[in-house]
XYZ file of C-alpha atoms in Angstrom:
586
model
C 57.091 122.667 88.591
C 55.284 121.397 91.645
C 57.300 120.304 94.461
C 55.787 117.027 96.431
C 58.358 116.981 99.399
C 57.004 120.323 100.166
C 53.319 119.175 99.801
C 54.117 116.262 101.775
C 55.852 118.304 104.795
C 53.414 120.657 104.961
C 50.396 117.873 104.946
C 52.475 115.690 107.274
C 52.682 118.381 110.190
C 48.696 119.547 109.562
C 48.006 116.393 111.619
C 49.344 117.670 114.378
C 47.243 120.424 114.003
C 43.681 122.083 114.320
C 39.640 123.570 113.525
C 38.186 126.595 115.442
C 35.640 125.426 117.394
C 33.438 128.608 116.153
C 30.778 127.732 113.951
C 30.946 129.612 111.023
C 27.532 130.662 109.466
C 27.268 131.760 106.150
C 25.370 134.406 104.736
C 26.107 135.139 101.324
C 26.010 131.992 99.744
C 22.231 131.252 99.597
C 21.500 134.669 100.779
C 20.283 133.212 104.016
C 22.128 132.801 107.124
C 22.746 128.843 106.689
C 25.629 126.942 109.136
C 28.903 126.668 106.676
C 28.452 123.164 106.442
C 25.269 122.703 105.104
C 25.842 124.806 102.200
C 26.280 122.931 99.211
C 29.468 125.094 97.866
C 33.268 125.682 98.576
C 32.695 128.794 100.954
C 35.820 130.107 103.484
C 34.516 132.514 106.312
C 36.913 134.802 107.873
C 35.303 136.798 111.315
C 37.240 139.629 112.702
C 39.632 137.467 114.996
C 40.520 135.349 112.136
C 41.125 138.642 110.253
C 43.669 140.180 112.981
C 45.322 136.986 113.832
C 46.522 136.121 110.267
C 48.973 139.789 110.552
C 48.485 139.748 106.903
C 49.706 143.303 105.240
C 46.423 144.533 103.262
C 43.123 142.890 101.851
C 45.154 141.533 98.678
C 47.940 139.312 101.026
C 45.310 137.985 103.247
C 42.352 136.881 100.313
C 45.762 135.296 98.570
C 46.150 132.785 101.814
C 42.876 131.361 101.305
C 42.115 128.217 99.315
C 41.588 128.530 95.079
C 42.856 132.113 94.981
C 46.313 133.711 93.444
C 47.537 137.153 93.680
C 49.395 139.251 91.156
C 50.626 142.042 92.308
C 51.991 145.248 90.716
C 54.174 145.810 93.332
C 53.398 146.518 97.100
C 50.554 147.972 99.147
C 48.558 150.421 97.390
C 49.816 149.329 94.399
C 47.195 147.328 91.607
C 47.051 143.869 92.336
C 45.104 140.674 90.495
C 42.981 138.549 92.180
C 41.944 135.268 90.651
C 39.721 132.849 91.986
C 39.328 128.881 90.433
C 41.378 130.662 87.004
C 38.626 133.452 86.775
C 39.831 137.180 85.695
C 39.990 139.403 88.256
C 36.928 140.788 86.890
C 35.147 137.553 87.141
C 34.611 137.854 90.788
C 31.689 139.777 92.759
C 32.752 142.064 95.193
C 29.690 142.610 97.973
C 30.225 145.345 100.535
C 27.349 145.144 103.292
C 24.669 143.266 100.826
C 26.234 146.356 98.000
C 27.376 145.599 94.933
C 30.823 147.339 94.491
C 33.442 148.204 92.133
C 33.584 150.625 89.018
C 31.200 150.468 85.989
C 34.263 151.215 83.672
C 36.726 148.660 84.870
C 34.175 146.201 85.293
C 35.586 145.168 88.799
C 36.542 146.612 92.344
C 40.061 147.134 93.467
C 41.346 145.691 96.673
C 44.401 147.130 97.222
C 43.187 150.531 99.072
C 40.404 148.215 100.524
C 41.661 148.705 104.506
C 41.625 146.115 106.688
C 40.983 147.815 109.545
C 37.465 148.725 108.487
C 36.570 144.909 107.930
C 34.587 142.679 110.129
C 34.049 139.712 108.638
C 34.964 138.143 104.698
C 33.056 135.543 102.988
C 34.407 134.016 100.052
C 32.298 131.575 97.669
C 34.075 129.789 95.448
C 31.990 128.628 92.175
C 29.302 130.886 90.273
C 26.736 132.842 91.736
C 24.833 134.549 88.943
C 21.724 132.751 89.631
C 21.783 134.556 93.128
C 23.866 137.970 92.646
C 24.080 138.707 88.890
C 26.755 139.568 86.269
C 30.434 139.226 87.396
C 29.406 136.267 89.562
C 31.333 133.738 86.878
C 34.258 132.362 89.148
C 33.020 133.298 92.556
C 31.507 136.519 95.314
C 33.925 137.812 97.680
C 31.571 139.675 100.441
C 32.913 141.890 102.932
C 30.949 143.213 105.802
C 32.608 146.260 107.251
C 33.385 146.808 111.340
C 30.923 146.102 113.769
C 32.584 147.376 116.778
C 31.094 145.858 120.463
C 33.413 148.306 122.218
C 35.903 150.863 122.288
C 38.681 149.858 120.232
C 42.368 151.635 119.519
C 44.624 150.317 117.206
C 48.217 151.379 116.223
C 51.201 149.266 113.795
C 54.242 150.403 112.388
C 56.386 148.567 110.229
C 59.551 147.910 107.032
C 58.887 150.683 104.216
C 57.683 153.189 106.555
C 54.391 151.952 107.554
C 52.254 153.264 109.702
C 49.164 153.504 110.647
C 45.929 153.798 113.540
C 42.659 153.484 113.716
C 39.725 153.376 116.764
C 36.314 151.878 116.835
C 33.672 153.349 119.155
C 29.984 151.938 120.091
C 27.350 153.530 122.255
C 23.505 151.983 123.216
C 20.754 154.166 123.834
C 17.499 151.939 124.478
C 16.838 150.471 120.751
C 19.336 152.625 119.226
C 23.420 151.317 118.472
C 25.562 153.841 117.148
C 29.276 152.740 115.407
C 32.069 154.307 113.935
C 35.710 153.268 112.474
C 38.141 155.510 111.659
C 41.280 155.937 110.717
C 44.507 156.474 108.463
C 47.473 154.941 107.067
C 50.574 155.160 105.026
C 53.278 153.226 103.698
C 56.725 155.328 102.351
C 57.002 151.959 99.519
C 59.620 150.560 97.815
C 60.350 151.349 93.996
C 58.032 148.673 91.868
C 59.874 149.060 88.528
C 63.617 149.787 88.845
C 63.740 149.842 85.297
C 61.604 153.300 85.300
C 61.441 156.359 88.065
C 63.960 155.411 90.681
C 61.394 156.756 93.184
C 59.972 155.013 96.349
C 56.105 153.798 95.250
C 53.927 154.552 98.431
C 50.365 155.720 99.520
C 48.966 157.219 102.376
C 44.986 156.803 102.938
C 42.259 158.124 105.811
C 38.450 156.276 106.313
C 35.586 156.836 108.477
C 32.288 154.419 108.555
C 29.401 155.950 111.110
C 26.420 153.680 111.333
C 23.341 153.181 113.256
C 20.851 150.523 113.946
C 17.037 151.148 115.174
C 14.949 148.417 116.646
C 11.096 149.287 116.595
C 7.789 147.445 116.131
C 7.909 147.644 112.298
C 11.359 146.587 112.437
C 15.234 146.837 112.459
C 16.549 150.083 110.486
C 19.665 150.513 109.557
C 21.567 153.038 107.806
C 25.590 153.837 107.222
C 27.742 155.638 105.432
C 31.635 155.279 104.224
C 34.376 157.217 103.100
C 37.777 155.761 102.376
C 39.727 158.237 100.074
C 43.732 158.317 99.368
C 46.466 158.728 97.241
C 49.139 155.915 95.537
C 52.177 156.032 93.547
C 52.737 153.801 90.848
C 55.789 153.250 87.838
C 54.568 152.421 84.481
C 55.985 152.696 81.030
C 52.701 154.025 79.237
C 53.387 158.170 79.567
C 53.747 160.619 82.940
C 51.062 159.638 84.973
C 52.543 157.580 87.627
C 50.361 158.694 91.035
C 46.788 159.021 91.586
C 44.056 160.305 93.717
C 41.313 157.839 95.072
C 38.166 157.915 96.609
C 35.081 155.383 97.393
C 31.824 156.547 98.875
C 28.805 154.449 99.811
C 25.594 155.210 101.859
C 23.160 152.851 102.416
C 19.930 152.776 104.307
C 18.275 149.167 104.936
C 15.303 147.400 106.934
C 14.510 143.854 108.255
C 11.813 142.217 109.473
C 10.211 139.397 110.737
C 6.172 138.679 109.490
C 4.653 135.467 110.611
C 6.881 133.026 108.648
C 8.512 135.450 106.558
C 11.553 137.350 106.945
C 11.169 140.615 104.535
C 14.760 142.638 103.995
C 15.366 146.071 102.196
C 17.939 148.308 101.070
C 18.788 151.369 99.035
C 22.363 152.341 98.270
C 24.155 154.860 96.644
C 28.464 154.187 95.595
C 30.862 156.612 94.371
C 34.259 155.293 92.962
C 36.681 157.348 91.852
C 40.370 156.918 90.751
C 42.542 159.569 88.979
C 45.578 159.075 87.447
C 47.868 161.994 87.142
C 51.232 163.113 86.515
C 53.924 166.530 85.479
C 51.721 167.266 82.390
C 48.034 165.714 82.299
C 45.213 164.710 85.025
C 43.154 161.264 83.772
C 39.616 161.081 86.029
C 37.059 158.186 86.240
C 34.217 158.770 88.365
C 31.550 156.320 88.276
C 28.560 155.567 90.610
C 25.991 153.219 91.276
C 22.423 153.749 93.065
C 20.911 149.944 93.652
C 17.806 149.035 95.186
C 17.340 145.502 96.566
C 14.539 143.365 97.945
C 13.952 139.766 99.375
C 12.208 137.459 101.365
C 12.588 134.061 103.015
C 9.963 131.311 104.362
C 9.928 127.735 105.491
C 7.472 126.527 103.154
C 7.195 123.333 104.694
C 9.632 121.223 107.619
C 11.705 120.400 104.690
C 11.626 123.165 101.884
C 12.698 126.709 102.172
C 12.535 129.958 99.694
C 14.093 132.820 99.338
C 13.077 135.133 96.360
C 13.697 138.869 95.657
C 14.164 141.734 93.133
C 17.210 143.393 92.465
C 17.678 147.125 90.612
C 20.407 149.541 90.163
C 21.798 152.193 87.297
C 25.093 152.453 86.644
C 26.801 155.647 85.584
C 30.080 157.181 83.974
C 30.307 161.048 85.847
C 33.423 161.981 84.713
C 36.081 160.623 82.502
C 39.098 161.970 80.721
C 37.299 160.616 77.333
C 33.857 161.216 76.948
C 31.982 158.047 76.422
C 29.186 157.345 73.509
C 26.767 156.042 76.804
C 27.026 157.007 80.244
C 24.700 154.936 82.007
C 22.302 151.935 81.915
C 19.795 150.282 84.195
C 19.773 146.741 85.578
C 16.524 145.233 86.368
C 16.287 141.420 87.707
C 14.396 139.126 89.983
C 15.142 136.051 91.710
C 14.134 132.990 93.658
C 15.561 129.856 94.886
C 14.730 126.600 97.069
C 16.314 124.563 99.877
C 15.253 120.951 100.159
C 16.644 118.709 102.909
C 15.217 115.079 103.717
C 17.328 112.931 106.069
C 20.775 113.061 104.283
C 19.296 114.517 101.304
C 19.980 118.339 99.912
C 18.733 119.667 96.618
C 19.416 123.121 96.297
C 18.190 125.025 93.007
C 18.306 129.229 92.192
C 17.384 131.028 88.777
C 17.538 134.550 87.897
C 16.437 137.208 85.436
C 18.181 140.127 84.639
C 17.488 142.630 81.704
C 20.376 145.725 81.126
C 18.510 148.519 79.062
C 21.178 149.138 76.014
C 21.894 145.856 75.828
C 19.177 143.251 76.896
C 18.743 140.249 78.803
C 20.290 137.133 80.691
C 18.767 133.719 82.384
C 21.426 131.900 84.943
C 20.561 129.124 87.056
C 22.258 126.721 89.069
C 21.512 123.486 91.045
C 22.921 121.543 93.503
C 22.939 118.094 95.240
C 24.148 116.874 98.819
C 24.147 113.718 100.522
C 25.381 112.477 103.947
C 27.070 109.232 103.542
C 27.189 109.148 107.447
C 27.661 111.024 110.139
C 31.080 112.498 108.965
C 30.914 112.162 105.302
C 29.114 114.034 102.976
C 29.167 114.172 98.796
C 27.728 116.998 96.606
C 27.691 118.199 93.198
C 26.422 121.545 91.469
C 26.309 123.067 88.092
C 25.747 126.586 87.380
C 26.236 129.128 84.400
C 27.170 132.922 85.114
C 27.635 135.468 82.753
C 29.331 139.053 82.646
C 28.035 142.192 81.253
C 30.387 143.881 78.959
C 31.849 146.771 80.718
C 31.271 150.436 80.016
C 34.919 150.358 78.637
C 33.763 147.826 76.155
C 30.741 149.064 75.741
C 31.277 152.483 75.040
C 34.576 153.685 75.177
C 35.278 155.795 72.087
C 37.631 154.298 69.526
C 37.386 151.120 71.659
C 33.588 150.285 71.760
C 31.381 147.860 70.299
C 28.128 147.579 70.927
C 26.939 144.710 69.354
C 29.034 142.841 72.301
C 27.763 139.685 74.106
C 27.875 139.028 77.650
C 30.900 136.477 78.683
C 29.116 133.265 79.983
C 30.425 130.408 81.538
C 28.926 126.962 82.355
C 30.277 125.071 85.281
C 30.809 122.047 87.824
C 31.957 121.125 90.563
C 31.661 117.453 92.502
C 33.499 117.348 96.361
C 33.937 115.139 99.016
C 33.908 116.870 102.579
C 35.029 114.519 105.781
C 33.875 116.485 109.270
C 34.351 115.723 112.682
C 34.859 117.985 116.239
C 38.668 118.350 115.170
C 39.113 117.652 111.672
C 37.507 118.977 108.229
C 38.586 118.320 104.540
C 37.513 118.764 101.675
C 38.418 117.197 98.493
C 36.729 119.176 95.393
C 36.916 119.267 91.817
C 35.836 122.108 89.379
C 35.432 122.518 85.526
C 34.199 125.648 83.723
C 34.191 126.500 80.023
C 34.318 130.415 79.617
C 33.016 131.835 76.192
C 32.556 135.257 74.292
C 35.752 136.706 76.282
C 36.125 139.772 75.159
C 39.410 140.943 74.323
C 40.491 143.552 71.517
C 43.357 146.007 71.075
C 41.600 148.448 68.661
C 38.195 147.085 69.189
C 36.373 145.169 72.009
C 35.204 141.700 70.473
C 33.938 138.273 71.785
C 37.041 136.081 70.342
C 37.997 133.606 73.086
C 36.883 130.552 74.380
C 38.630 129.406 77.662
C 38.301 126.164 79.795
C 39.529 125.862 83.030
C 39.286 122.723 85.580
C 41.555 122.311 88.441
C 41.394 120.323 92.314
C 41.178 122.046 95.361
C 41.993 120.102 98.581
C 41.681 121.923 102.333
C 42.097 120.523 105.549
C 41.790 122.227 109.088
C 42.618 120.443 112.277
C 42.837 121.097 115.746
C 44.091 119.084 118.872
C 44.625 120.879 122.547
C 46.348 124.379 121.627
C 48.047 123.280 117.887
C 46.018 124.037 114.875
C 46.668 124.119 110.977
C 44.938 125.294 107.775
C 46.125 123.760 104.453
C 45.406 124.085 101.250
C 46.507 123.227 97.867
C 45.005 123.734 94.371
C 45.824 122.368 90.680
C 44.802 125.043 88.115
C 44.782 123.941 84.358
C 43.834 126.518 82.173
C 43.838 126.732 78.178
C 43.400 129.724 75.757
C 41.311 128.344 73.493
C 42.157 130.678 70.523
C 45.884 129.829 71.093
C 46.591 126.814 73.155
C 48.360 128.844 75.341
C 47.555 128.864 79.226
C 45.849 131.900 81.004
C 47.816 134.679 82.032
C 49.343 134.767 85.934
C 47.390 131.576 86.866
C 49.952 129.286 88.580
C 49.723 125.591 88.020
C 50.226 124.301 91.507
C 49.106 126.514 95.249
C 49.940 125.438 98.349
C 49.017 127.539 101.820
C 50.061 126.398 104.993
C 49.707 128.191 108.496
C 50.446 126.079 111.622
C 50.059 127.940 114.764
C 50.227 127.720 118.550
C 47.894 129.042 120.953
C 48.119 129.359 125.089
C 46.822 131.469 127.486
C 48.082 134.832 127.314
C 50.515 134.317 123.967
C 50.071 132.768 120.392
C 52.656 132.216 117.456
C 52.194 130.996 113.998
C 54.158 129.613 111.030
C 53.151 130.189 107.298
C 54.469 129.049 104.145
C 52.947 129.601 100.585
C 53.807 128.172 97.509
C 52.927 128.864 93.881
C 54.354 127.203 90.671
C 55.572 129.156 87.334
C 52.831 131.134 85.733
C 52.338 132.613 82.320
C 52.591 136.250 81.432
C 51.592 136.299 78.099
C 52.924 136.971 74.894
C 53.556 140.671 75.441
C 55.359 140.431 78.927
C 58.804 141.350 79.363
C 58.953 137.803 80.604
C 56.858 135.069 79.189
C 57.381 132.820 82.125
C 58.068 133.899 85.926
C 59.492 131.184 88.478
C 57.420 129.586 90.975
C 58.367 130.605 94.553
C 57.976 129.813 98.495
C 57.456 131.844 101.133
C 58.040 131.766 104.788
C 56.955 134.143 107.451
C 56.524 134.288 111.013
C 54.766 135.425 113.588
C 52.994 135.980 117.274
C 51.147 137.971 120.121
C 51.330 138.878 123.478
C 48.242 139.696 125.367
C 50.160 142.280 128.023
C 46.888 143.015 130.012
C 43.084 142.124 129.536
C 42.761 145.701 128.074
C 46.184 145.617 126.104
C 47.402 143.312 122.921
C 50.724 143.203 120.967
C 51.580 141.880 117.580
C 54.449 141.365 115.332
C 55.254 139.091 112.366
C 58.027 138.695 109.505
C 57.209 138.431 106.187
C 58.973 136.670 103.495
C 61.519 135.849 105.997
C 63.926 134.224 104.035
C 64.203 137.708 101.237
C 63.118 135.451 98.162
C 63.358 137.733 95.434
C 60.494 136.897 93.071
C 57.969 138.286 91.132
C 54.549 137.515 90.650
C 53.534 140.383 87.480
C 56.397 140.587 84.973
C 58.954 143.625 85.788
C 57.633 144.439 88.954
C 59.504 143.977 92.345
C 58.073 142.704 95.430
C 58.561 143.535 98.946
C 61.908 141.478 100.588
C 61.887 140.525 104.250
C 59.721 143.247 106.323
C 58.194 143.271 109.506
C 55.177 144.742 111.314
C 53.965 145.582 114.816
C 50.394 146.363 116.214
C 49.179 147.601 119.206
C 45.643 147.214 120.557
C 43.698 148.977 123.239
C 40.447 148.045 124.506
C 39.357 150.126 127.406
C 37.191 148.069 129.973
């Protein structure tokens, strides 16, 4: 049950409290660069100094403190975890890495938890659909990640509870038109056992990644090209047979160009992803290798003072290379194009997008979206959008033997969202609400089939304040979900979310405060627990800048040992601490 006196606490001390005076431009939203404001969606931007100062533990912990997102975890780092964003499965979010669509063709979505920090620069997360713009999977939202940009020479170290550990160094160089980059690093944790009902073995992982990259400037433009490797190993407890660790390992390589002709800006790129998990154990080795080559295209104008485009193409084949079952299909081609226009007149916005795509094996798919903005005054501004999304059926569904169907249709959703947003120097928030109505989920335990129809709405207030060195972020969302074959809410999606982080900031030192809140969720029918307890918690935490070349870091997390659960059966971490070191050579 949702606790006010919390709420009001925690939205009593955010006026004490405070924005970054950065402006935050996003990219991904309308696929042009457009100031965060004037974009006519729910859209958080994290850069790289939001990214270190939060001292969150992995990818999954720090996405969770942001605003219409819950976690599920399967234990700690390393370990699977469930993302959900505005009540959407975890596969009903876009992952973008660097403009590349990402995740495996047979799960239907990319895993976070071996996603490192370390090798991130900047996160964008858009809350509402996207499919007119990006696609299948873009139902409930895009989560783009743009991996490290270093400007210098960069050393980082941490330790901390469970037997982390980990480092990592970023290195630049400039020759004339050329900038070469690279990250690398590696990490471990020893764990903590995630099912003391099963193995009574420590669950850990241990991981190494490199990214080298390299950007050209020359009269027919700015090349770019890059490749990543991030490959590890994880140990997991489950009661489904002997295969309790597993082997990972993500490749991508991209090549891409940008230019700028007359009034239009042209942009290019050609990718290549490898993802690769396999589960193993005493007796039996389970692979799934799957890959993706995409090929992308668009370009944007000013048509006139008040009306911009942006239109593109967008192609890329999907693959099964190895699997511990052979499947009935092991690839298919997606082939789409794209447009979409920006109108703005005084205090009026109209946005509108629409996209084609057509999936050889399976056929085609229109989704479109528009949108509506007006500035009240100076500080006050109203929109509303509507959009439908839809979801190819996986290659799991698809194909899978003994599993498949292939008469299948896509999952599609239809949805809207109306919010108030009140800005000033020190102050935003943003009062929004959200419906969507979900259909053709696909579900099955001997066969895939389109059975469910699903309607979720929910509230989402934010509000981010600064005065002198005090600032705040808060958040809280109401989720309300319903099965619509059962009347039964969706799994793991908590009724009530609150995020809180207060922090301080002076000249040489920093500290911070968080507290997060969820309500009871749902674990469905076949948990070992139907319902799991809501929960709060705490954590703490600060940095020291010891010299202008040398930063430390520490925090406490979950400082007050709740003992809770977020997946049904599986433990969570207790109180634990970590400490960071960096170096930046002058």
């Amino acid at each position: 049950m949702f606790k006010p006196a919390l709420a009001a606490v925690l939205v009593a001390s955010c006026f004490s409290a405070t924005a970054e005076d950065i402006e935050h431009i996003s990219i991904y939203a309308n696929r042009t660069a457009t100031p965060q404001q004037d974009v006519l969606a729910s859209v958080t931007v994290l850069e790289r100094d939001d990214i270190v100062a939060r001292q969150a533990n992995d990818l999954p912990a720090l996405l969770a403190q942001l605003p219409g997102i819950n976690l599920s975890r399967d234990g700690g780092r390393g370990q699977n975890s469930g993302l959900y964003i505005r009540g959407g499965n975890t596969g009903h979010t876009l992952v973008v890495i660097d403009g590349v669509r990402s995740g495996s063709a047979t799960l239907g979505y990319k895993t976070l938890s071996m996603l490192p920090l370390e090798l991130i620069e900047r996160i964008e997360v858009v809350r509402g659909p996207r499919a007119a713009l990006y696609g299948s999977d873009a139902l409930s939202g895009v989560i783009a990640i743009t991996t490290r940009r270093a400007g210098a020479v960069e050393l980082n170290a941490n330790i901390g509870s469970y037997g982390q550990a980990g480092t990592d160094i970023s290195v630049r160089h400039t020759a004339d038109q050329l900038i070469l980059r690279a990250t690398a690093g590696v990490s471990r944790a020893d764990g903590f056992n995630v099912r003391k009902d099963l193995d009574p073995d420590r669950d850990g992982y241990n991981q190494k990644f490199i990214k080298v990259a390299a950007d050209y400037q020359t009269r027919l433009g700015l090349w770019t090209a890059q490749a990543d490797v991030n490959s590890g190993f994880y140990q997991f407890d489950t009661a489904w047979g002997t295969e309790d660790e597993a082997d990972t390992l993500n490749r991508a390589y991209l090549v891409g160009w940008q230019q700028q002709l007359g009034q239009w800006h042209h942009q290019a790129q050609l990718s290549h992803t490898l993802d690769s998990d396999a589960t193993f154990g005493p007796d039996s080795r389970s692979p799934f290798v799957t890959g993706r080559d995409e090929f992308s295209y668009q370009a944007a104008t000013d048509l006139t003072d008040k009306l911009a485009f942006v239109g593109g193409v967008n192609w890329y084949q999907e693959q099964v290379d190895k699997s511990a079952t052979a499947y009935e299909q092991t690839s298919r081609i997606n082939r789409a194009a794209f447009a979409g226009l920006n109108y703005q007149h005084d205090a009026l916005q109209l946005e509108a997008a629409a996209r084609r795509d057509v999936i050889n094996q399976y056929g085609g798919q229109n989704t479109w979206q528009i949108a509506a903005g007006y500035q009240l005054t100076e500080h006050w501004l109203i929109r509303a959008s509507r959009g439908s999304a839809f979801k190819a059926p996986t290659f799991n569904a698809l194909y899978y033997p003994g599993f498949a169907n292939p008469e299948l249709k896509p999952e599609e959703s239809l949805s809207d969202e109306i919010a108030v947003v009140y800005q000033t120097d020190v102050l935003t928030a943003q009062l929004a609400w959200f419906d969507r109505d979900v259909t053709n989920l696909i579900q099955g335990v001997e066969q895939a089939e389109n059975v469910l129809l699903a309607t979720i709405q929910g509230v989402e207030f934010s509000l981010t304040q600064q005065w002198q060195q005090f600032s705040s972020r808060f958040s809280y969302s109401w989720l309300e979900t319903e099965n619509g074959t059962t009347g039964e809410k969706l799994e793991r999606r908590p009724e009530n979310t609150i995020n809180w982080r207060g922090s301080y900031d002076a000249d040489l030192w920093s500290v911070f405060i968080t507290s997060d809140y969820q309500s009871s969720t749902y674990q469905g029918a076949f948990a070992s627990v139907a319902n799991l307890g809501g929960y709060t918690l705490w954590g703490l935490g600060g940095s020291y800048q010891l010299t202008p070349q040398l930063a430390v870091r520490a925090n406490i997390n979950n400082l007050f040992d709740k003992q809770y659960q977020s997946s049904a059966g599986y433990t969570t971490a207790g109180t634990n601490f970590g400490i960071s070191v960096s170096y930046t050579p002058q």
